[in-house]
mmCIF file of C-alpha atoms in Angstrom:
data_model
loop_
_atom_site.group_PDB
_atom_site.id
_atom_site.type_symbol
_atom_site.label_atom_id
_atom_site.label_comp_id
_atom_site.label_asym_id
_atom_site.label_seq_id
_atom_site.Cartn_x
_atom_site.Cartn_y
_atom_site.Cartn_z
ATOM 1 C CA MET A 1 123.068 -59.193 28.071
ATOM 2 C CA PHE A 2 124.853 -56.161 25.985
ATOM 3 C CA SER A 3 124.354 -52.225 26.646
ATOM 4 C CA LEU A 4 122.912 -49.617 25.102
ATOM 5 C CA HIS A 5 126.792 -48.226 25.501
ATOM 6 C CA GLN A 6 128.114 -51.269 24.290
ATOM 7 C CA LEU A 7 126.147 -51.026 20.890
ATOM 8 C CA ARG A 8 127.171 -46.999 20.694
ATOM 9 C CA CYS A 9 130.729 -47.984 20.845
ATOM 10 C CA PHE A 10 130.152 -50.701 18.518
ATOM 11 C CA LEU A 11 128.867 -48.913 15.658
ATOM 12 C CA ALA A 12 131.737 -45.985 16.659
ATOM 13 C CA THR A 13 134.119 -48.782 15.368
ATOM 14 C CA TYR A 14 132.097 -49.838 12.648
ATOM 15 C CA GLU A 15 131.621 -46.181 10.950
ATOM 16 C CA HIS A 16 134.945 -45.230 11.748
ATOM 17 C CA GLY A 17 137.114 -49.046 11.446
ATOM 18 C CA SER A 18 139.194 -47.626 13.389
ATOM 19 C CA LEU A 19 138.992 -48.154 18.315
ATOM 20 C CA THR A 20 141.286 -44.646 18.219
ATOM 21 C CA ALA A 21 138.883 -42.797 15.336
ATOM 22 C CA ALA A 22 135.241 -43.906 17.353
ATOM 23 C CA ALA A 23 136.685 -43.495 20.918
ATOM 24 C CA GLU A 24 137.865 -39.701 19.703
ATOM 25 C CA GLU A 25 134.166 -39.404 18.111
ATOM 26 C CA LEU A 26 132.274 -40.244 21.505
ATOM 27 C CA GLY A 27 134.293 -38.695 23.987
ATOM 28 C CA TYR A 28 135.868 -42.446 25.716
ATOM 29 C CA ALA A 29 139.653 -43.290 26.169
ATOM 30 C CA GLN A 30 140.682 -46.162 23.230
ATOM 31 C CA PRO A 31 141.203 -48.720 25.935
ATOM 32 C CA SER A 32 137.412 -48.527 27.703
ATOM 33 C CA LEU A 33 135.942 -48.419 24.122
ATOM 34 C CA SER A 34 137.890 -51.863 22.784
ATOM 35 C CA GLU A 35 136.732 -53.464 26.279
ATOM 36 C CA GLN A 36 133.506 -52.221 25.189
ATOM 37 C CA VAL A 37 133.322 -53.762 21.915
ATOM 38 C CA ARG A 38 135.542 -57.127 23.639
ATOM 39 C CA SER A 39 132.321 -57.823 26.476
ATOM 40 C CA LEU A 40 129.642 -57.187 23.390
ATOM 41 C CA GLU A 41 131.587 -59.812 21.281
ATOM 42 C CA LYS A 42 132.048 -62.075 24.332
ATOM 43 C CA SER A 43 128.233 -61.600 24.693
ATOM 44 C CA LEU A 44 127.509 -62.391 21.513
ATOM 45 C CA GLY A 45 129.232 -64.770 21.359
ATOM 46 C CA VAL A 46 130.825 -63.797 17.755
ATOM 47 C CA THR A 47 134.026 -62.239 16.289
ATOM 48 C CA LEU A 48 132.341 -58.959 15.056
ATOM 49 C CA PHE A 49 135.704 -57.016 14.155
ATOM 50 C CA ARG A 50 138.791 -58.372 12.670
ATOM 51 C CA ARG A 51 141.801 -56.207 14.082
ATOM 52 C CA VAL A 52 143.926 -55.281 10.709
ATOM 53 C CA GLY A 53 147.097 -53.677 11.646
ATOM 54 C CA ARG A 54 145.444 -50.594 13.405
ATOM 55 C CA GLY A 55 142.360 -50.950 11.546
ATOM 56 C CA MET A 56 139.193 -52.702 12.515
ATOM 57 C CA VAL A 57 137.219 -55.192 9.572
ATOM 58 C CA PRO A 58 133.957 -55.927 10.538
ATOM 59 C CA THR A 59 132.887 -59.309 9.738
ATOM 60 C CA THR A 60 129.663 -60.889 8.121
ATOM 61 C CA VAL A 61 128.066 -60.864 11.520
ATOM 62 C CA ALA A 62 128.916 -57.419 11.694
ATOM 63 C CA ASP A 63 127.144 -56.327 9.194
ATOM 64 C CA THR A 64 124.367 -58.560 9.892
ATOM 65 C CA PHE A 65 124.272 -57.470 13.564
ATOM 66 C CA ARG A 66 124.567 -53.525 12.855
ATOM 67 C CA PRO A 67 121.209 -52.894 11.007
ATOM 68 C CA HIS A 68 119.742 -54.209 14.671
ATOM 69 C CA ALA A 69 122.139 -52.189 17.385
ATOM 70 C CA GLU A 70 120.555 -48.801 14.865
ATOM 71 C CA ALA A 71 116.414 -49.746 15.486
ATOM 72 C CA THR A 72 117.839 -50.968 19.636
ATOM 73 C CA LEU A 73 119.685 -47.732 20.316
ATOM 74 C CA ALA A 74 116.806 -45.099 18.041
ATOM 75 C CA ALA A 75 114.119 -47.002 20.262
ATOM 76 C CA ALA A 76 115.701 -46.122 22.890
ATOM 77 C CA ASP A 77 116.066 -41.876 22.036
ATOM 78 C CA GLU A 78 112.286 -42.752 21.044
ATOM 79 C CA ALA A 79 111.799 -43.382 24.561
ATOM 80 C CA ARG A 80 113.249 -41.066 26.625
ATOM 81 C CA ARG A 81 112.120 -38.157 24.137
ATOM 82 C CA ALA A 82 108.921 -39.741 25.304
ATOM 83 C CA VAL A 83 109.792 -39.558 28.798
ATOM 84 C CA ALA A 84 111.008 -36.500 28.599
ATOM 85 C CA SER A 85 107.710 -35.354 26.498
ATOM 86 C CA VAL A 86 105.071 -36.423 29.273
ATOM 87 C CA ARG A 87 107.613 -34.954 32.468
ATOM 88 C CA ALA A 88 107.298 -31.733 29.743
ATOM 89 C CA LEU A 89 103.513 -31.675 30.190
ATOM 90 C CA GLU A 90 103.023 -32.443 33.782
ATOM 91 C CA THR A 91 105.619 -29.048 34.498
ATOM 92 C CA GLY A 92 105.874 -27.317 31.163
ATOM 93 C CA THR A 93 104.087 -25.320 28.607
ATOM 94 C CA ILE A 94 101.271 -25.861 26.858
ATOM 95 C CA ARG A 95 100.611 -23.794 24.231
ATOM 96 C CA PHE A 96 97.164 -24.354 21.682
ATOM 97 C CA GLY A 97 96.037 -22.064 19.300
ATOM 98 C CA MET A 98 91.840 -20.742 19.645
ATOM 99 C CA PHE A 99 89.725 -18.688 17.306
ATOM 100 C CA GLY A 100 88.290 -16.013 19.054
ATOM 101 C CA THR A 101 84.556 -17.596 18.805
ATOM 102 C CA ALA A 102 85.943 -21.092 20.041
ATOM 103 C CA ARG A 103 87.069 -19.031 23.328
ATOM 104 C CA LEU A 104 84.452 -17.354 23.964
ATOM 105 C CA TYR A 105 83.086 -20.265 24.396
ATOM 106 C CA ALA A 106 84.753 -22.342 25.292
ATOM 107 C CA GLY A 107 88.421 -20.905 26.456
ATOM 108 C CA ALA A 108 88.169 -20.781 30.496
ATOM 109 C CA ALA A 109 86.950 -24.493 30.624
ATOM 110 C CA LEU A 110 89.498 -26.116 28.309
ATOM 111 C CA ILE A 111 91.508 -24.524 30.799
ATOM 112 C CA ALA A 112 90.424 -25.416 33.935
ATOM 113 C CA ASP A 113 90.062 -28.788 32.136
ATOM 114 C CA VAL A 114 93.531 -28.902 31.063
ATOM 115 C CA LEU A 115 94.712 -28.148 34.781
ATOM 116 C CA GLU A 116 92.384 -30.923 36.837
ATOM 117 C CA ARG A 117 94.470 -32.976 35.364
ATOM 118 C CA HIS A 118 97.530 -30.796 35.421
ATOM 119 C CA PRO A 119 97.788 -29.234 37.543
ATOM 120 C CA GLY A 120 101.498 -28.179 37.623
ATOM 121 C CA VAL A 121 101.324 -27.077 34.154
ATOM 122 C CA ARG A 122 101.444 -23.524 32.476
ATOM 123 C CA VAL A 123 98.948 -23.225 29.719
ATOM 124 C CA GLU A 124 98.111 -20.630 26.483
ATOM 125 C CA LEU A 125 95.745 -20.328 24.352
ATOM 126 C CA ILE A 126 96.717 -18.208 21.253
ATOM 127 C CA GLY A 127 94.958 -16.208 18.268
ATOM 128 C CA GLN A 128 92.264 -13.993 17.868
ATOM 129 C CA ASN A 129 90.495 -14.818 14.074
ATOM 130 C CA SER A 130 91.026 -18.386 12.006
ATOM 131 C CA THR A 131 93.875 -16.883 9.971
ATOM 132 C CA ASP A 132 95.998 -15.777 12.375
ATOM 133 C CA VAL A 133 96.137 -18.963 14.104
ATOM 134 C CA GLN A 134 96.731 -20.837 10.766
ATOM 135 C CA GLU A 135 99.184 -18.508 10.466
ATOM 136 C CA GLN A 136 101.086 -19.186 13.503
ATOM 137 C CA LEU A 137 100.531 -23.207 12.626
ATOM 138 C CA ARG A 138 102.778 -22.527 9.350
ATOM 139 C CA ARG A 139 105.759 -20.626 11.162
ATOM 140 C CA GLY A 140 105.718 -23.328 13.699
ATOM 141 C CA ARG A 141 105.051 -21.599 16.833
ATOM 142 C CA LEU A 142 101.680 -24.252 17.420
ATOM 143 C CA GLU A 143 101.345 -27.753 17.129
ATOM 144 C CA ALA A 144 97.445 -27.567 16.525
ATOM 145 C CA ALA A 145 94.368 -25.561 17.281
ATOM 146 C CA MET A 146 91.181 -25.519 16.161
ATOM 147 C CA ILE A 147 89.854 -23.133 13.486
ATOM 148 C CA ALA A 148 86.522 -22.065 11.397
ATOM 149 C CA VAL A 149 87.088 -23.754 8.327
ATOM 150 C CA PRO A 150 87.323 -22.431 4.981
ATOM 151 C CA VAL A 151 90.756 -22.228 5.330
ATOM 152 C CA ALA A 152 93.739 -22.321 2.724
ATOM 153 C CA SER A 153 94.716 -25.872 3.415
ATOM 154 C CA GLU A 154 97.503 -26.425 1.559
ATOM 155 C CA GLY A 155 99.896 -28.303 5.304
ATOM 156 C CA LEU A 156 97.939 -28.494 7.085
ATOM 157 C CA GLU A 157 95.768 -31.747 8.135
ATOM 158 C CA VAL A 158 92.441 -30.666 8.341
ATOM 159 C CA ARG A 159 89.557 -32.370 10.547
ATOM 160 C CA PRO A 160 86.272 -30.691 11.286
ATOM 161 C CA VAL A 161 84.427 -31.673 14.582
ATOM 162 C CA ALA A 162 81.974 -29.682 14.310
ATOM 163 C CA ARG A 163 79.209 -27.048 13.266
ATOM 164 C CA ASP A 164 78.071 -24.190 14.411
ATOM 165 C CA GLU A 165 74.481 -22.420 12.651
ATOM 166 C CA LEU A 166 75.077 -19.305 11.073
ATOM 167 C CA VAL A 167 72.214 -16.930 12.647
ATOM 168 C CA TYR A 168 70.554 -13.678 11.709
ATOM 169 C CA ILE A 169 69.767 -11.086 15.273
ATOM 170 C CA SER A 170 68.071 -7.688 15.756
ATOM 171 C CA ALA A 171 66.274 -6.077 18.419
ATOM 172 C CA ASP A 172 63.716 -5.648 16.045
ATOM 173 C CA PRO A 173 60.826 -8.273 16.043
ATOM 174 C CA GLU A 174 59.567 -7.703 12.365
ATOM 175 C CA ARG A 175 62.978 -8.771 10.938
ATOM 176 C CA LEU A 176 62.850 -12.315 13.039
ATOM 177 C CA ARG A 177 59.141 -13.307 11.717
ATOM 178 C CA THR A 178 60.952 -15.740 9.363
ATOM 179 C CA PRO A 179 64.436 -17.056 8.139
ATOM 180 C CA VAL A 180 65.785 -14.528 6.584
ATOM 181 C CA THR A 181 66.853 -14.894 2.636
ATOM 182 C CA ALA A 182 70.230 -13.746 0.154
ATOM 183 C CA GLN A 183 67.603 -11.100 -0.665
ATOM 184 C CA ARG A 184 66.922 -10.136 2.206
ATOM 185 C CA LEU A 185 70.258 -9.763 3.762
ATOM 186 C CA SER A 186 71.794 -8.041 0.805
ATOM 187 C CA ARG A 187 69.361 -5.129 1.914
ATOM 188 C CA SER A 188 70.630 -5.440 5.778
ATOM 189 C CA SER A 189 72.176 -2.792 8.066
ATOM 190 C CA LEU A 190 74.831 -4.903 9.270
ATOM 191 C CA VAL A 191 77.381 -4.597 11.999
ATOM 192 C CA MET A 192 80.786 -6.993 12.010
ATOM 193 C CA PRO A 193 83.012 -7.996 13.976
ATOM 194 C CA GLU A 194 86.603 -9.479 13.055
ATOM 195 C CA THR A 195 87.425 -6.208 10.553
ATOM 196 C CA THR A 196 91.008 -6.638 10.672
ATOM 197 C CA TRP A 197 90.294 -10.539 9.153
ATOM 198 C CA ARG A 198 87.584 -9.776 6.923
ATOM 199 C CA ALA A 199 88.531 -10.848 3.880
ATOM 200 C CA GLU A 200 89.726 -14.040 5.084
ATOM 201 C CA ASP A 201 87.057 -14.439 8.339
ATOM 202 C CA SER A 202 84.900 -17.426 7.658
ATOM 203 C CA THR A 203 81.442 -16.333 8.702
ATOM 204 C CA ARG A 204 82.044 -13.864 5.962
ATOM 205 C CA LEU A 205 83.312 -15.518 3.045
ATOM 206 C CA ILE A 206 80.108 -17.723 3.959
ATOM 207 C CA LEU A 207 78.264 -14.716 3.651
ATOM 208 C CA ARG A 208 79.517 -14.067 0.122
ATOM 209 C CA THR A 209 78.575 -17.128 -1.177
ATOM 210 C CA MET A 210 75.081 -16.785 -0.349
ATOM 211 C CA LEU A 211 74.879 -13.533 -1.291
ATOM 212 C CA HIS A 212 76.911 -14.226 -4.314
ATOM 213 C CA GLU A 213 73.076 -14.388 -6.468
ATOM 214 C CA THR A 214 72.444 -10.867 -5.649
ATOM 215 C CA GLY A 215 75.551 -9.789 -6.798
ATOM 216 C CA HIS A 216 76.479 -8.211 -3.395
ATOM 217 C CA ASN A 217 78.856 -8.448 -0.222
ATOM 218 C CA PRO A 218 77.449 -8.663 3.633
ATOM 219 C CA PRO A 219 76.669 -5.025 3.568
ATOM 220 C CA THR A 220 78.200 -3.411 6.792
ATOM 221 C CA ARG A 221 76.713 0.017 8.161
ATOM 222 C CA ILE A 222 79.282 -0.747 10.860
ATOM 223 C CA GLU A 223 82.993 -2.757 11.868
ATOM 224 C CA VAL A 224 84.057 -3.573 14.886
ATOM 225 C CA GLU A 225 87.180 -5.827 16.421
ATOM 226 C CA ASP A 226 85.136 -8.290 18.584
ATOM 227 C CA VAL A 227 82.080 -10.081 18.824
ATOM 228 C CA GLU A 228 81.144 -8.843 21.550
ATOM 229 C CA THR A 229 80.606 -5.032 20.933
ATOM 230 C CA ALA A 230 78.562 -6.589 17.683
ATOM 231 C CA VAL A 231 75.812 -7.910 19.944
ATOM 232 C CA GLU A 232 75.550 -4.898 22.079
ATOM 233 C CA LEU A 233 74.745 -2.732 19.425
ATOM 234 C CA VAL A 234 72.440 -5.420 17.987
ATOM 235 C CA GLY A 235 71.121 -4.699 21.677
ATOM 236 C CA MET A 236 70.790 -0.802 21.226
ATOM 237 C CA GLY A 237 68.723 -1.292 17.496
ATOM 238 C CA LEU A 238 71.905 0.360 15.812
ATOM 239 C CA ALA A 239 72.475 -2.391 13.551
ATOM 240 C CA ASP A 240 71.502 -6.163 12.705
ATOM 241 C CA SER A 241 74.124 -8.679 12.131
ATOM 242 C CA VAL A 242 75.370 -12.281 11.709
ATOM 243 C CA VAL A 243 76.521 -14.478 14.116
ATOM 244 C CA PRO A 244 76.807 -18.375 15.186
ATOM 245 C CA ARG A 245 74.944 -19.996 16.839
ATOM 246 C CA GLY A 246 76.710 -20.300 19.975
ATOM 247 C CA VAL A 247 77.309 -16.014 20.224
ATOM 248 C CA VAL A 248 73.411 -15.683 20.436
ATOM 249 C CA ASP A 249 73.333 -18.368 23.293
ATOM 250 C CA GLN A 250 76.379 -16.621 24.838
ATOM 251 C CA LEU A 251 76.395 -13.041 24.308
ATOM 252 C CA LEU A 252 72.313 -12.200 23.496
ATOM 253 C CA PRO A 253 71.569 -13.116 27.604
ATOM 254 C CA ARG A 254 74.170 -10.226 28.596
ATOM 255 C CA LEU A 255 74.947 -8.257 26.695
ATOM 256 C CA ALA A 256 71.048 -7.759 24.737
ATOM 257 C CA PRO A 257 68.469 -9.429 26.868
ATOM 258 C CA ASP A 258 66.001 -7.515 24.135
ATOM 259 C CA ALA A 259 67.429 -8.945 20.878
ATOM 260 C CA GLY A 260 66.089 -12.120 19.195
ATOM 261 C CA TRP A 261 67.299 -14.498 16.373
ATOM 262 C CA VAL A 262 66.564 -16.238 13.743
ATOM 263 C CA SER A 263 67.988 -18.897 10.665
ATOM 264 C CA LEU A 264 68.926 -18.184 7.079
ATOM 265 C CA ARG A 265 67.805 -19.334 4.405
ATOM 266 C CA PRO A 266 68.982 -21.883 3.323
ATOM 267 C CA ARG A 267 70.496 -22.383 6.411
ATOM 268 C CA CYS A 268 74.286 -22.208 6.437
ATOM 269 C CA TYR A 269 77.313 -23.234 8.893
ATOM 270 C CA ASP A 270 80.483 -22.566 10.190
ATOM 271 C CA THR A 271 82.566 -25.904 10.106
ATOM 272 C CA ILE A 272 84.839 -26.009 13.117
ATOM 273 C CA ALA A 273 88.118 -28.163 12.982
ATOM 274 C CA ILE A 274 91.281 -29.218 14.551
ATOM 275 C CA VAL A 275 94.256 -28.676 12.190
ATOM 276 C CA HIS A 276 97.968 -29.433 12.096
ATOM 277 C CA ARG A 277 100.370 -29.506 9.967
ATOM 278 C CA LYS A 278 100.191 -32.535 7.813
ATOM 279 C CA GLY A 279 102.919 -35.450 9.120
ATOM 280 C CA ALA A 280 103.452 -33.809 12.127
ATOM 281 C CA ALA A 281 104.594 -35.952 15.468
ATOM 282 C CA LEU A 282 102.492 -34.186 17.991
ATOM 283 C CA SER A 283 103.408 -34.373 21.599
ATOM 284 C CA PRO A 284 101.263 -35.622 24.101
ATOM 285 C CA ALA A 285 100.413 -32.005 25.143
ATOM 286 C CA ALA A 286 99.267 -31.167 21.756
ATOM 287 C CA GLU A 287 97.123 -34.412 22.040
ATOM 288 C CA LEU A 288 95.583 -33.895 25.237
ATOM 289 C CA MET A 289 94.697 -30.198 24.004
ATOM 290 C CA ILE A 290 93.149 -31.500 21.087
ATOM 291 C CA GLU A 291 91.109 -33.989 23.508
ATOM 292 C CA LEU A 292 89.859 -31.655 25.600
ATOM 293 C CA ALA A 293 89.192 -29.159 22.590
ATOM 294 C CA THR A 294 87.682 -31.324 20.728
ATOM 295 C CA ARG A 295 85.397 -32.625 23.933
ATOM 296 C CA ARG A 296 84.107 -29.358 24.694
ATOM 297 C CA MET A 297 83.407 -27.888 21.256
ATOM 298 C CA GLN A 298 81.367 -31.193 20.512
ATOM 299 C CA GLN A 299 79.071 -30.503 24.078
ATOM 300 C CA ILE A 300 78.492 -26.780 22.977
ATOM 301 C CA THR A 301 77.681 -26.862 19.137
ATOM 302 C CA GLU A 302 77.150 -30.012 16.676
ATOM 303 C CA PRO A 303 79.354 -32.313 16.674
ATOM 304 C CA VAL A 304 80.409 -33.223 12.684
ATOM 305 C CA HIS A 305 82.319 -37.116 12.691
ATOM 306 C CA PRO A 306 84.323 -38.285 10.104
#
């Protein structure tokens, strides 16, 4: 039986047509490389090269054997990479993009899931707003992420996995008696989070579409960065807001216990998706994070199945 070492010697000799040149490329002594080629010929029971002067001319058998030798070495290299990826999964760093609201819902639980399976890894959850996470994906700083859509999907593969209803929250019970229409929303005094990303934030994009018929943008009285501050201000009665339903479940009991919520009319939803670069071969670490993040998010919000 032949070895991978013999296949490398064969391919280098085939490419260069010279034992000396092949030995120089591989860093071997010429007699050692020559012996490997002879051993391969003996193992196969064929002649792979004709010695012509100082050159090595491939035979027809060598021409037939070459693509199989290349495929065997490629498969061996892929196997090594797979093992290295698994080894890195056991002891390396796992990085995954996750926008702020998703981290609020499931960030700590997701990290606990990862460490339960792989206690030796280091975990990084990256990103604030979905636009921020998307940019890190495009720059190659992340393999995969969970973001809210719509997004500019050029160059990205986007797979929706869940949706989260957008609801109107207020400390005034009178404003919660019936679903909030576009006309009512256009007259509201709102506090909205994600002010840095106000132009691209998915929730605001959805509200702009809803309000298009009224000729208004979402009427913000107060702009803040984090949703926790927005919810606190709602609880103080200083403004109302529109947030995902999961935020209501997570934050209202703690930060605004006297506030409540009501649906919009028509109902509107943030869609949550797994994204990665198109055609990317994802590492075992990225596949793991996609699996665990999807499962967690679908437990908390409404699953979306392709």
